[in-house]
XYZ file of C-alpha atoms in Angstrom:
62
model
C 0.000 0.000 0.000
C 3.019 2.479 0.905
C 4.759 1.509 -2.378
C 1.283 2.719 -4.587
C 1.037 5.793 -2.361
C 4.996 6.523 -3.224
C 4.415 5.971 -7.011
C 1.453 8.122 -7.010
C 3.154 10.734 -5.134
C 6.162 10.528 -7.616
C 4.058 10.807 -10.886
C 2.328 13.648 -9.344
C 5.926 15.777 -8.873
C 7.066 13.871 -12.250
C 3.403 15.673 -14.169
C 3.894 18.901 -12.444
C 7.450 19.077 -13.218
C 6.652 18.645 -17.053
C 4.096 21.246 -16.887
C 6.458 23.858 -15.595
C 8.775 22.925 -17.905
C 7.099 23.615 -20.748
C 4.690 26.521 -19.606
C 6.985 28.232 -17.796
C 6.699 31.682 -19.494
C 2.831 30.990 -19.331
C 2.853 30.300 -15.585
C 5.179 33.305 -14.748
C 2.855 35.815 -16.941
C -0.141 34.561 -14.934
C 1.119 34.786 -11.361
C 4.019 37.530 -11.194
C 3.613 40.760 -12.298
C 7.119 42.032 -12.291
C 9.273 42.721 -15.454
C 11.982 40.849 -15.748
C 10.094 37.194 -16.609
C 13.015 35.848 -18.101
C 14.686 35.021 -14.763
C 11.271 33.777 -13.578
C 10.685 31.586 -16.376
C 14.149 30.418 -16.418
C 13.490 29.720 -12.198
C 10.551 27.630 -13.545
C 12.529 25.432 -15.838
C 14.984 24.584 -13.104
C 12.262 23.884 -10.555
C 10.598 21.823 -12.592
C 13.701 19.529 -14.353
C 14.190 19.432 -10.077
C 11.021 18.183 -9.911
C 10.944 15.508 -12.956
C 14.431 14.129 -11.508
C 13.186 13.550 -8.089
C 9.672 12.256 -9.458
C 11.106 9.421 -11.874
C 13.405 8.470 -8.938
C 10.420 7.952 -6.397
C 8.787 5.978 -9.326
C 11.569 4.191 -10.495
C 12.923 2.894 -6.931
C 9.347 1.375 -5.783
């Protein structure tokens, strides 16, 4: 039962990751309103790629 709630957890981080990946600029536009979205965007890549890394581990290791 822990193992399902572990892969389930790990594909949830693994989807979110992917979506800040690729709508980074999109996500950054709708919830900051500062000017330089560049550096936010680029923020949002990393956090995300952070995200699918530890996600596919969690799914791969259970």
């Amino acid at each position: 039962m822990l193992q399902i709630i572990f892969k389930v957890l790990g594909l949830i981080l693994l989807m979110n990751g992917v979506i800040m990946v690729y709508d980074a600029r999109v996500l950054t536009l709708k919830w900051f309103s500062f000017g330089d979205q560049n550096e936010a965007s680029l923020g949002f890549k990393i956090l995300g790629f952070i995200f699918c890394i530890v996600g596919s581990i969690i799914v791969y290791y259970n």
